[in-house]
mmCIF file of C-alpha atoms and ligand atoms in Angstrom:
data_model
loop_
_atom_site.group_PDB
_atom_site.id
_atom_site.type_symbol
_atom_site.label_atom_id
_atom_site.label_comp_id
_atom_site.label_asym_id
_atom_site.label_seq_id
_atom_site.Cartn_x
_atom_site.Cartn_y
_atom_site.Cartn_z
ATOM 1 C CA UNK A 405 -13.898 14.609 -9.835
ATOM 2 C CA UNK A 406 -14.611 11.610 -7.584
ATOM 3 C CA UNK A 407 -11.379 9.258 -7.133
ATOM 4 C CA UNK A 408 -11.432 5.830 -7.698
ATOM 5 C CA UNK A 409 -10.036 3.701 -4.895
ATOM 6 C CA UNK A 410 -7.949 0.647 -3.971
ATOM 7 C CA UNK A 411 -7.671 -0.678 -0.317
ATOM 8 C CA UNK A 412 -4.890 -2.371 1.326
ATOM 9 C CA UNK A 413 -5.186 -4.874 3.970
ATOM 10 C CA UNK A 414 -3.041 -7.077 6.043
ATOM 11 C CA UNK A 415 -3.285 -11.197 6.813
ATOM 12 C CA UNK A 416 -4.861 -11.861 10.060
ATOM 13 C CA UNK A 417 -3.415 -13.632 12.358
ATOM 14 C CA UNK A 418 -5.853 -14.954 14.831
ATOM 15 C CA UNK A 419 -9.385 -15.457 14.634
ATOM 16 C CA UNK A 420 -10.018 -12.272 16.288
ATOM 17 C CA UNK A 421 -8.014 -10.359 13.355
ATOM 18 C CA UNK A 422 -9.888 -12.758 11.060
ATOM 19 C CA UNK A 423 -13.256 -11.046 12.261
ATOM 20 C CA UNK A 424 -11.815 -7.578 12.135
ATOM 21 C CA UNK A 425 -10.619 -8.086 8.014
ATOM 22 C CA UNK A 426 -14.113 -9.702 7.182
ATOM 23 C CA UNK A 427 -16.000 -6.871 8.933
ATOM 24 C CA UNK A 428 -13.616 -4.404 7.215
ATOM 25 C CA UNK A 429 -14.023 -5.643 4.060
ATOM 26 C CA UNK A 430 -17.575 -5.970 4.226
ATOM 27 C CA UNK A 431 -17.908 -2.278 5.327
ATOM 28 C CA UNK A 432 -15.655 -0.961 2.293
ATOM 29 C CA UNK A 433 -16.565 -2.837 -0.326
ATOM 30 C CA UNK A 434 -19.809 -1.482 -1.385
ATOM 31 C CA UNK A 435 -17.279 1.492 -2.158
ATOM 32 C CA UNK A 436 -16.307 -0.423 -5.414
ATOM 33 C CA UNK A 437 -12.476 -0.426 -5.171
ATOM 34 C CA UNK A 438 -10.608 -1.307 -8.528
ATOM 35 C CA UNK A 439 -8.847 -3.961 -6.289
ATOM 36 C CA UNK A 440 -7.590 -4.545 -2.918
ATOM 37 C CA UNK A 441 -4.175 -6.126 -1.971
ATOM 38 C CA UNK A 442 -3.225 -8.125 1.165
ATOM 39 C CA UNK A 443 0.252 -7.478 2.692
ATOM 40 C CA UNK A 444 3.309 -9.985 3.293
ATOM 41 C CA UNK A 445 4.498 -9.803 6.503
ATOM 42 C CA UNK A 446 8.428 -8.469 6.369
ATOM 43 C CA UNK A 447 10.662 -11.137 5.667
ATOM 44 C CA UNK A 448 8.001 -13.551 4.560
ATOM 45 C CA UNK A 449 6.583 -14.151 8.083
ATOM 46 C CA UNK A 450 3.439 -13.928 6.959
ATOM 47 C CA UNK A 451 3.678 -16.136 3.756
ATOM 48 C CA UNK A 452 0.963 -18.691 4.524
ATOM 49 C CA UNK A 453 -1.168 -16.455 6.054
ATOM 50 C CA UNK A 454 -1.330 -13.852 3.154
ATOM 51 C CA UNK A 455 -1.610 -16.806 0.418
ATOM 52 C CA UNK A 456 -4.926 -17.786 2.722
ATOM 53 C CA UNK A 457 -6.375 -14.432 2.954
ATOM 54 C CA UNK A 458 -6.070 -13.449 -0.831
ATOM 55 C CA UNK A 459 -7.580 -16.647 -1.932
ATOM 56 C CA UNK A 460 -10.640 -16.516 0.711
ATOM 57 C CA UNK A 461 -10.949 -13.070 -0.322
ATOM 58 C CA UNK A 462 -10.781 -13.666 -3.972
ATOM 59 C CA UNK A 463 -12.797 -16.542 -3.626
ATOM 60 C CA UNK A 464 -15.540 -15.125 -1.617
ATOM 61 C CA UNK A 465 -16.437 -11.946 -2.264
ATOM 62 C CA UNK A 466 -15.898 -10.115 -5.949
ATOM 63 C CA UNK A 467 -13.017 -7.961 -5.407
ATOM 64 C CA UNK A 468 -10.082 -8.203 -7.432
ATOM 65 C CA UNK A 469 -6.951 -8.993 -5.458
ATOM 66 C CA UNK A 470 -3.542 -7.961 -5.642
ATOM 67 C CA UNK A 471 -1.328 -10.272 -3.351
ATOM 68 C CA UNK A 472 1.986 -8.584 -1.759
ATOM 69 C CA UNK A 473 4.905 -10.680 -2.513
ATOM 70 C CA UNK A 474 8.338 -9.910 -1.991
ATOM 71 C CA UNK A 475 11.726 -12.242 -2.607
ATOM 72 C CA UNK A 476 13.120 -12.193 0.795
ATOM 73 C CA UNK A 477 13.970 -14.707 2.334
ATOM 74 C CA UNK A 478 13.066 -16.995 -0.346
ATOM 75 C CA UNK A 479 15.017 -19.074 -3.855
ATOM 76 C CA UNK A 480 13.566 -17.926 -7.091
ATOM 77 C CA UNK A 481 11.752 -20.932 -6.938
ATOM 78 C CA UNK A 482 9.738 -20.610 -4.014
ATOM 79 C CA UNK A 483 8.834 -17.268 -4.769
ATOM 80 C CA UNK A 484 7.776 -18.030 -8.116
ATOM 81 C CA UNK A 485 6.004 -21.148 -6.942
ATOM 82 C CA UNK A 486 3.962 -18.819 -4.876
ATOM 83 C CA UNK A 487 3.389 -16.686 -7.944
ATOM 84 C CA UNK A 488 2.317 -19.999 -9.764
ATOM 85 C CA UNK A 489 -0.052 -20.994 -7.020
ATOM 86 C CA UNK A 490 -1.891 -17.348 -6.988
ATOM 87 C CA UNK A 491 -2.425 -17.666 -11.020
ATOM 88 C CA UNK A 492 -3.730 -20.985 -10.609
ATOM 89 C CA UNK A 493 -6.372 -19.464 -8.250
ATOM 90 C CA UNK A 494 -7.486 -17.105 -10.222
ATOM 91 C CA UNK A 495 -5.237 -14.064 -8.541
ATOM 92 C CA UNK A 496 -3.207 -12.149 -11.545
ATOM 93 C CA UNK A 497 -2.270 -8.974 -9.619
ATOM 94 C CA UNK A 498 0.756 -8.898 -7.456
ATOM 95 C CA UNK A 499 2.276 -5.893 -5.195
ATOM 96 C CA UNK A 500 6.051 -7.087 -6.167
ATOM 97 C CA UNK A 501 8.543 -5.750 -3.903
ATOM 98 C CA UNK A 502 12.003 -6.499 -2.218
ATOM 99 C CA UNK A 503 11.026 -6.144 0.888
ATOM 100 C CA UNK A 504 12.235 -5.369 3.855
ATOM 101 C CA UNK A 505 14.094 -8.160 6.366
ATOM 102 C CA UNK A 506 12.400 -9.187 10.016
ATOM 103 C CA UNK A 507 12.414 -6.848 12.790
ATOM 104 C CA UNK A 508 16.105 -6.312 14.143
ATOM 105 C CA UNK A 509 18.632 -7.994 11.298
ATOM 106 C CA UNK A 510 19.380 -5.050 9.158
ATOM 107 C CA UNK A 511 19.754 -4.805 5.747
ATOM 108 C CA UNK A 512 18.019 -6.582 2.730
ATOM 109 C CA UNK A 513 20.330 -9.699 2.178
ATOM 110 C CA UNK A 514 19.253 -11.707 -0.757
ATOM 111 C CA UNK A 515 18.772 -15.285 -0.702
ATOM 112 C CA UNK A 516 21.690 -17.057 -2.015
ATOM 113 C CA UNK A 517 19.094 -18.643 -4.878
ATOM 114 C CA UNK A 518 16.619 -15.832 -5.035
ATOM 115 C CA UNK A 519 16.342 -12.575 -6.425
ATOM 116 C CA UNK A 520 18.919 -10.109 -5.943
ATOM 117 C CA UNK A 521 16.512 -6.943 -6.190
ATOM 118 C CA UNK A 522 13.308 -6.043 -7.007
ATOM 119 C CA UNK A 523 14.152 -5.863 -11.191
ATOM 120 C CA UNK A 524 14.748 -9.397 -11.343
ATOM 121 C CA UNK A 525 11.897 -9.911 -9.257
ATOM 122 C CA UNK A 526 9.709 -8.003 -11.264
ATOM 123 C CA UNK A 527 11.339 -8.746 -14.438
ATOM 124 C CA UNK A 528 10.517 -13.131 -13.833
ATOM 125 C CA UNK A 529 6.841 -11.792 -12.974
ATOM 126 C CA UNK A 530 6.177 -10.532 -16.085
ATOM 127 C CA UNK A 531 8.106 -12.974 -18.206
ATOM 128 C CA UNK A 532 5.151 -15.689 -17.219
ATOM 129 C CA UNK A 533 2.676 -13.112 -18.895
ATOM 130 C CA UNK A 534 -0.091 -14.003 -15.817
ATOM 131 C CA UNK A 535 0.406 -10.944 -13.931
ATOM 132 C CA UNK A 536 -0.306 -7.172 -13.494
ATOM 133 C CA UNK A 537 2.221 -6.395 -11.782
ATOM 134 C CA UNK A 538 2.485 -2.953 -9.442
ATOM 135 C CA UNK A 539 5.328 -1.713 -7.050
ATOM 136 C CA UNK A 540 6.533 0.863 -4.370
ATOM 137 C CA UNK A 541 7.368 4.116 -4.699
ATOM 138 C CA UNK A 542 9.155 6.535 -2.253
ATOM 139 C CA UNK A 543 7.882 10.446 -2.413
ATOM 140 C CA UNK A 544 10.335 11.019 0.322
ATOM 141 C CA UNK A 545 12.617 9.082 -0.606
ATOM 142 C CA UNK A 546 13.630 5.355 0.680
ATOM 143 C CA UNK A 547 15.811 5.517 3.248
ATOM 144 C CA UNK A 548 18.922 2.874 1.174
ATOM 145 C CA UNK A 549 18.451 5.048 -2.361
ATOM 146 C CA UNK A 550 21.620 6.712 -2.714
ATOM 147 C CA UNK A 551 19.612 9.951 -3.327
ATOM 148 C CA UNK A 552 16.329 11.512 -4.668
ATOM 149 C CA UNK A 553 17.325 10.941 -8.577
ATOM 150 C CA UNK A 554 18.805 7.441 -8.150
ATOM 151 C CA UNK A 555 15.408 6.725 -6.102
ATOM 152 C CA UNK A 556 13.555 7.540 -9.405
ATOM 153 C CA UNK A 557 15.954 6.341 -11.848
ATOM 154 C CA UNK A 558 15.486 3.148 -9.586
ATOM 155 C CA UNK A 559 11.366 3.089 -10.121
ATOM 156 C CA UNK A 560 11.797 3.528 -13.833
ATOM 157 C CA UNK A 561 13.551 0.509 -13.844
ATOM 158 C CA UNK A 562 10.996 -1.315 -12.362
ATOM 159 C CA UNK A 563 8.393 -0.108 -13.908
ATOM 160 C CA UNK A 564 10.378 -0.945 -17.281
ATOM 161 C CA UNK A 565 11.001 -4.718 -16.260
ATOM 162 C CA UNK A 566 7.109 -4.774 -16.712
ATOM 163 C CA UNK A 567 4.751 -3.398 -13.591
ATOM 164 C CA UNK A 568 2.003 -1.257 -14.747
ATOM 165 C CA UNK A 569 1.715 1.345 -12.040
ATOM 166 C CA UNK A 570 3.409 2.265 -8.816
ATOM 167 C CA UNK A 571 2.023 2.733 -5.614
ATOM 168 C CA UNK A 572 3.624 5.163 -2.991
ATOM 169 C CA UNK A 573 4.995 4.753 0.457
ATOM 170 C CA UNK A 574 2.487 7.185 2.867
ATOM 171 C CA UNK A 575 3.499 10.717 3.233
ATOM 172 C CA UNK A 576 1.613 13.828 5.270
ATOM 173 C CA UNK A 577 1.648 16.618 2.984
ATOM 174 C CA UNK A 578 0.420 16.940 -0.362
ATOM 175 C CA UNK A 579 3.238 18.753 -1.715
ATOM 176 C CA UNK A 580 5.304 15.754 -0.754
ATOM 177 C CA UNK A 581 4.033 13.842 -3.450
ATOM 178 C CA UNK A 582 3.228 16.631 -6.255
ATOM 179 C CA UNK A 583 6.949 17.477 -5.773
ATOM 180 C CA UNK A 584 7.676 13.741 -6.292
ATOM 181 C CA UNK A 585 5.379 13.058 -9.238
ATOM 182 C CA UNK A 586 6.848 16.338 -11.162
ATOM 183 C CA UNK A 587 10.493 14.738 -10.557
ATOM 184 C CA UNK A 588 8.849 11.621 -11.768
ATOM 185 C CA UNK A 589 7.700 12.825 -14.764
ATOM 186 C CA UNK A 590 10.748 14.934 -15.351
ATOM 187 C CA UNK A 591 12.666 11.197 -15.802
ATOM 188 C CA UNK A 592 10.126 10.351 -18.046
ATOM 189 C CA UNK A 593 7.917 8.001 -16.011
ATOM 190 C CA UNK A 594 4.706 7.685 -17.944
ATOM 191 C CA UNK A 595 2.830 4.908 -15.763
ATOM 192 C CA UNK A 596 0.531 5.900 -12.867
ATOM 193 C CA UNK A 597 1.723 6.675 -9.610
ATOM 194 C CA UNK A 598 -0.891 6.262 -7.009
ATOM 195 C CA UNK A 599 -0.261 7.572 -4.130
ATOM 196 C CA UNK A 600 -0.630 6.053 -0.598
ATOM 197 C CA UNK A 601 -3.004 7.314 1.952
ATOM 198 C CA UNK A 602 -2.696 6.378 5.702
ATOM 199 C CA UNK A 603 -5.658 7.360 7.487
ATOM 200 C CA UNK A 604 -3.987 8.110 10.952
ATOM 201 C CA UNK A 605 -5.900 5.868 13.502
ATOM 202 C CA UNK A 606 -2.740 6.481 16.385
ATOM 203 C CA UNK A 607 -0.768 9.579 15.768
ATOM 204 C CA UNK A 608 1.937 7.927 18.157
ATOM 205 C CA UNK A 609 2.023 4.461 15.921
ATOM 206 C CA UNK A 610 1.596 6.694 12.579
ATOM 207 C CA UNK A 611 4.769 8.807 13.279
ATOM 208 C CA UNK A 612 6.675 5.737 14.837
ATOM 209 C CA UNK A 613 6.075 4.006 11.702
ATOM 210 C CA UNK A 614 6.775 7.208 9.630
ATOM 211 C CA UNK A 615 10.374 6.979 11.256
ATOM 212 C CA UNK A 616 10.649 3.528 10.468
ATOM 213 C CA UNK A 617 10.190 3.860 7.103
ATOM 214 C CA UNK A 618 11.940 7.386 6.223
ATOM 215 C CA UNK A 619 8.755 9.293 5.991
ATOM 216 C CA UNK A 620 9.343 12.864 7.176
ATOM 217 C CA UNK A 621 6.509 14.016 9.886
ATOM 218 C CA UNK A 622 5.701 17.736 9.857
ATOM 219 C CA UNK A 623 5.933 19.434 13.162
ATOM 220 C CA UNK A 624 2.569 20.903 12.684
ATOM 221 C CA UNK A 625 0.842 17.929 12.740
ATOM 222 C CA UNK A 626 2.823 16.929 15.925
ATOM 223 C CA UNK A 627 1.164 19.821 17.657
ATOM 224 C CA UNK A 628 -2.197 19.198 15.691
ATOM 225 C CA UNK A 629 -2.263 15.683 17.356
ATOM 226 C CA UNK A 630 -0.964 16.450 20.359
ATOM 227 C CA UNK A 631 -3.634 19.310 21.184
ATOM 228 C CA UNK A 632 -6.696 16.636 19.436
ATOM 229 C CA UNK A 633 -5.818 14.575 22.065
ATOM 230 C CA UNK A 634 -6.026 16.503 24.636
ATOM 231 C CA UNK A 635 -9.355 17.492 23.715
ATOM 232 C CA UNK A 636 -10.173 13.508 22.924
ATOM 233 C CA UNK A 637 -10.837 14.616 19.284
ATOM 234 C CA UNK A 638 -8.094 12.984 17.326
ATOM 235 C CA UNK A 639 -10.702 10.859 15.169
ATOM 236 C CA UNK A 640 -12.373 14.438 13.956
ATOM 237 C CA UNK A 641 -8.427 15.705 13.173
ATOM 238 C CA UNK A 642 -8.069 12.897 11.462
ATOM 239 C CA UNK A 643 -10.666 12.576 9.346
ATOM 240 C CA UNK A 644 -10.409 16.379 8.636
ATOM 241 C CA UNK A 645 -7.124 16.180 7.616
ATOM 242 C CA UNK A 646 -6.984 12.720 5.132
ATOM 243 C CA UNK A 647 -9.665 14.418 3.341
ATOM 244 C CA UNK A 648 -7.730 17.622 2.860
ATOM 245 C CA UNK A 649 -4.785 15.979 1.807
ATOM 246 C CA UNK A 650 -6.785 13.757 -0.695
ATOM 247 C CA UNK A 651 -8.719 16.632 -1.815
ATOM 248 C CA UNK A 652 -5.605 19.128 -2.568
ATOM 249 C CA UNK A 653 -4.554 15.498 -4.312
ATOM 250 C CA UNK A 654 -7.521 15.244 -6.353
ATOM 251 C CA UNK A 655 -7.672 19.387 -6.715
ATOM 252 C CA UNK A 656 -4.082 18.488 -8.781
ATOM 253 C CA UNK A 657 -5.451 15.789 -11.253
ATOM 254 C CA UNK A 658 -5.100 12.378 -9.188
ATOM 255 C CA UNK A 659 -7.510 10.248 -10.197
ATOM 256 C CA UNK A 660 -6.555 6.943 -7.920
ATOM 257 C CA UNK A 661 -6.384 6.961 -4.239
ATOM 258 C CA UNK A 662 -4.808 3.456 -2.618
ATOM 259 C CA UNK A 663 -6.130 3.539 1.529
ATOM 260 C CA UNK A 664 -3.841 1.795 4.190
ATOM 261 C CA UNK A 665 -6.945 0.471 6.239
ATOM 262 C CA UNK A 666 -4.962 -1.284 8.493
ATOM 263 C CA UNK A 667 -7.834 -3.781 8.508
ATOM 264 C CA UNK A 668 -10.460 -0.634 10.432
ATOM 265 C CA UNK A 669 -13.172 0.764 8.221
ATOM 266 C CA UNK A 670 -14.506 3.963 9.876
ATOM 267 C CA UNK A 671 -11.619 6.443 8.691
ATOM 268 C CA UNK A 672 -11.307 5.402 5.340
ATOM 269 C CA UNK A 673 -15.573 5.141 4.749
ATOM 270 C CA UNK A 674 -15.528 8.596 6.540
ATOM 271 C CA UNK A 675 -12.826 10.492 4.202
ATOM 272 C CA UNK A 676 -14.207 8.277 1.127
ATOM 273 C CA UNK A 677 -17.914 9.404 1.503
ATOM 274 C CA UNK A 678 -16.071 13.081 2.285
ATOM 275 C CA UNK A 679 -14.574 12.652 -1.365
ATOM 276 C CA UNK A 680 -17.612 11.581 -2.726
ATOM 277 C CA UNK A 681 -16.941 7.684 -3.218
ATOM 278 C CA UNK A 682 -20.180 6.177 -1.983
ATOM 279 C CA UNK A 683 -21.651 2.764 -1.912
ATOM 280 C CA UNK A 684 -22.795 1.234 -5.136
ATOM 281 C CA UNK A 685 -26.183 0.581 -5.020
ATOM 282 C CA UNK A 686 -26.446 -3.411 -5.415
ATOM 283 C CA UNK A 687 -29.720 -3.534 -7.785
ATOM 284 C CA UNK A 688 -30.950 -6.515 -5.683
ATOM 285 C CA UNK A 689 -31.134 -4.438 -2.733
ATOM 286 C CA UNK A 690 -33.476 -1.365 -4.368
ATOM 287 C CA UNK A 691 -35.676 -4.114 -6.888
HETATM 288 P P1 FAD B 98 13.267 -1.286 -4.125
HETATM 289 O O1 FAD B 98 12.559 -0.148 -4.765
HETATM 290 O O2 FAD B 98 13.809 -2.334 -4.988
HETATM 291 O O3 FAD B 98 14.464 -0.750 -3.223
HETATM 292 C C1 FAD B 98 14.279 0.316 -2.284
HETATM 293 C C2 FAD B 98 15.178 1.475 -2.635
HETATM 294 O O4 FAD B 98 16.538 1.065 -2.528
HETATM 295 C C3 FAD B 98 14.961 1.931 -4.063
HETATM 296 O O5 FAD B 98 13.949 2.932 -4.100
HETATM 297 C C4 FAD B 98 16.344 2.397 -4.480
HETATM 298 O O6 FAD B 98 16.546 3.734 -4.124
HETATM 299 C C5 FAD B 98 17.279 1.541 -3.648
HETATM 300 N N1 FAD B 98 17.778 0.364 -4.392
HETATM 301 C C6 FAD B 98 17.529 -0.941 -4.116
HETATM 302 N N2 FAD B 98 18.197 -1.739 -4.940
HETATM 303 C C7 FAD B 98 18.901 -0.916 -5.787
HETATM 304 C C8 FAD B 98 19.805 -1.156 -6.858
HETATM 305 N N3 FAD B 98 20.178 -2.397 -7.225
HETATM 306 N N4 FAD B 98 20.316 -0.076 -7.506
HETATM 307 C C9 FAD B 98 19.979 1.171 -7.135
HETATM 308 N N5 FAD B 98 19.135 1.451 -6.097
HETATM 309 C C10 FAD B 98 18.614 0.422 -5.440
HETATM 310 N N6 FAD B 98 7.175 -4.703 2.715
HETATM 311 C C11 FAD B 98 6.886 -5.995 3.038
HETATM 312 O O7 FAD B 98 7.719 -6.692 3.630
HETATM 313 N N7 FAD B 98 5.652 -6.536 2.735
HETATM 314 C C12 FAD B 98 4.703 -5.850 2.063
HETATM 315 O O8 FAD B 98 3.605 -6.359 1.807
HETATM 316 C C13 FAD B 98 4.989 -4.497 1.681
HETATM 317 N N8 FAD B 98 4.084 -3.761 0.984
HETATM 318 C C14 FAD B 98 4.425 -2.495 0.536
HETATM 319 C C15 FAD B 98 3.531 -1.805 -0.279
HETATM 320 C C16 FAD B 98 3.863 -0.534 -0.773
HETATM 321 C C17 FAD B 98 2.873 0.189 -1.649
HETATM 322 C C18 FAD B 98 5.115 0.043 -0.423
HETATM 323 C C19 FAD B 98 5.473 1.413 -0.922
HETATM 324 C C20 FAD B 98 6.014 -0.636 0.408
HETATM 325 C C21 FAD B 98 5.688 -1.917 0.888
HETATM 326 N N9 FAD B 98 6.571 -2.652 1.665
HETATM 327 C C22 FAD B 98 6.264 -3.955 2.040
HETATM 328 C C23 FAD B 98 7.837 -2.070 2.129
HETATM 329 C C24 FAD B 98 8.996 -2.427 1.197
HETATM 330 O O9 FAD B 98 9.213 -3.817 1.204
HETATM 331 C C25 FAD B 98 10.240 -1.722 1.704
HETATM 332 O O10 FAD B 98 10.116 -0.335 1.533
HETATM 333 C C26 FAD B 98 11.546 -2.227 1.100
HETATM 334 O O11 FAD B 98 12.618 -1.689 1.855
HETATM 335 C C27 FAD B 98 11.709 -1.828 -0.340
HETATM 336 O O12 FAD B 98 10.992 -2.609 -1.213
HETATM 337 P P2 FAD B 98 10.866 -2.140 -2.765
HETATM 338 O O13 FAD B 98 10.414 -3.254 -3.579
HETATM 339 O O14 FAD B 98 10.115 -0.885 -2.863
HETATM 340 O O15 FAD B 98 12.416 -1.942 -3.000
#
């Protein structure tokens, strides 16, 4: 079965990064994603910049964007404003989250006027009827949930306040997420769960980010890297092994694949055209 696809990117924040999205995006499209959603930089740093991006990219080319937008930081009014702003531009999917705070000050504190937690976020979303709304998911588990059932207990809530699907943190082994999707399923999640793919660019930034974010790194593919290097063939590893994972995926009924591009094309074209996703021919160009 060939998967279908979604892509995420992030805002760019100089003209050079500005290049490096439109080049990206002009190099993955042709793979027909069912949409691709632009990040919000953690604790809102990146508010104007993402609003920009979504709308150029909804506006210029014919993807369907889903914006990232997350209530830290921010009343309920701002956030909502921004919510407001999207719809009247034509954007109706949204990434909701809680996010996480800037670099170096700790723990998720909500605004005194905003949303306490995701649910309320998610919950406001939906209540102005404009949005599909999708959110995050945690196969190994978010680092604050008080354990692996209150993690899940915690998605079915927001996936009851009104989001349609979930999309997962990354995560290095297949098993990882089969294991999590059984447990979801178990609690009687019934929405998709669409699991996160990182093509790994930089093994060192990969697992330092894996760390960050409470994503447990194999000691296999320490050594795997490690020895790639060595032999200055960690783009072949890597390649090699995002299509095995999204194969053994695929091999186990997913249907949806969503890429972290991290705004670079060649991994996620390689691993896609491995899978079988391959540019749509445009009928202009074969007429
Ligand atoms: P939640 O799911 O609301 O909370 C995280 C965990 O804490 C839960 O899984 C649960 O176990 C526990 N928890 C929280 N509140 C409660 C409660 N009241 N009761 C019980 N348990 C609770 N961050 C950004 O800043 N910008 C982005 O663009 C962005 N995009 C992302 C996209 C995806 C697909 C994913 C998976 C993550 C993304 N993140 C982004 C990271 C995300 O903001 C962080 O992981 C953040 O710490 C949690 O956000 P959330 O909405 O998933 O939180």
């Amino acid at each position: 079965m060939t998967p279908k696809i979604s892509l995420e990117f992030f805002p760019p924040q100089n003209l050079e990064g500005s290049f490096r999205l439109w080049d990206t995006i002009h190099a993955l499209a042709p793979l027909d994603p069912r949409f691709v959603s632009v990040t919000y930089g953690a604790g809102g740093t990146t508010r104007d910049l993402t609003r920009d991006a979504v709308r150029t990219i909804n506006k210029a080319t014919g993807l369907t964007v889903a914006a990232h937008l997350t209530c830290v930081d921010a009343t309920r009014e701002e956030t909502l404003e921004i919510a407001n702003e999207y719809a009247a531009a034509g954007v109706t999917e949204i990434v909701a989250l809680r996010g996480d705070p800037p670099k170096g000050s700790g723990r998720f504190e909500p605004h005194p006027q905003g949303f306490a937690n995701s649910v309320e976020l998610i919950e406001a979303l939906s209540a102005t009827g404009k949005f599909t709304l999708r959110v995050g998911a945690y196969p190994d588990i978010h680092p604050e949930a008080r354990g692996a059932q209150a993690d899940i207990d915690w998605l079915k809530a927001k996936l009851d306040a009104g989001a349609a699907e979930a999309i997962t943190q990354f995560f290095f082994e297949a098993e990882t997420f089969l294991r999590f999707r059984d447990r979801c399923a178990k609690a009687g999640i019934d929405k998709p769960i669409i699991p996160g793919i990182l093509p790994i660019e930089n093994w060192k930034g990969a697992r330092n980010f894996a760390f960050r974010c409470g994503a447990s790194v194999p000691a296999w593919l320490d050594d795997a890297f490690s020895k790639a290097e060595r032999d200055g063939r960690e783009d072949l590893l890597a390649t090699a092994l995002c299509t095995e994972l999204c194969s053994d995926l695929i091999d186990e009924g997913v249907d949806s694949l969503h890429f972290y591009t991290l705004n670079r094309p060649e991994l996620t074209r390689d691993v896609c055209h491995a899978l079988g996703v391959t540019p749509r021919v445009q009928l202009e160009n074969v007429a």
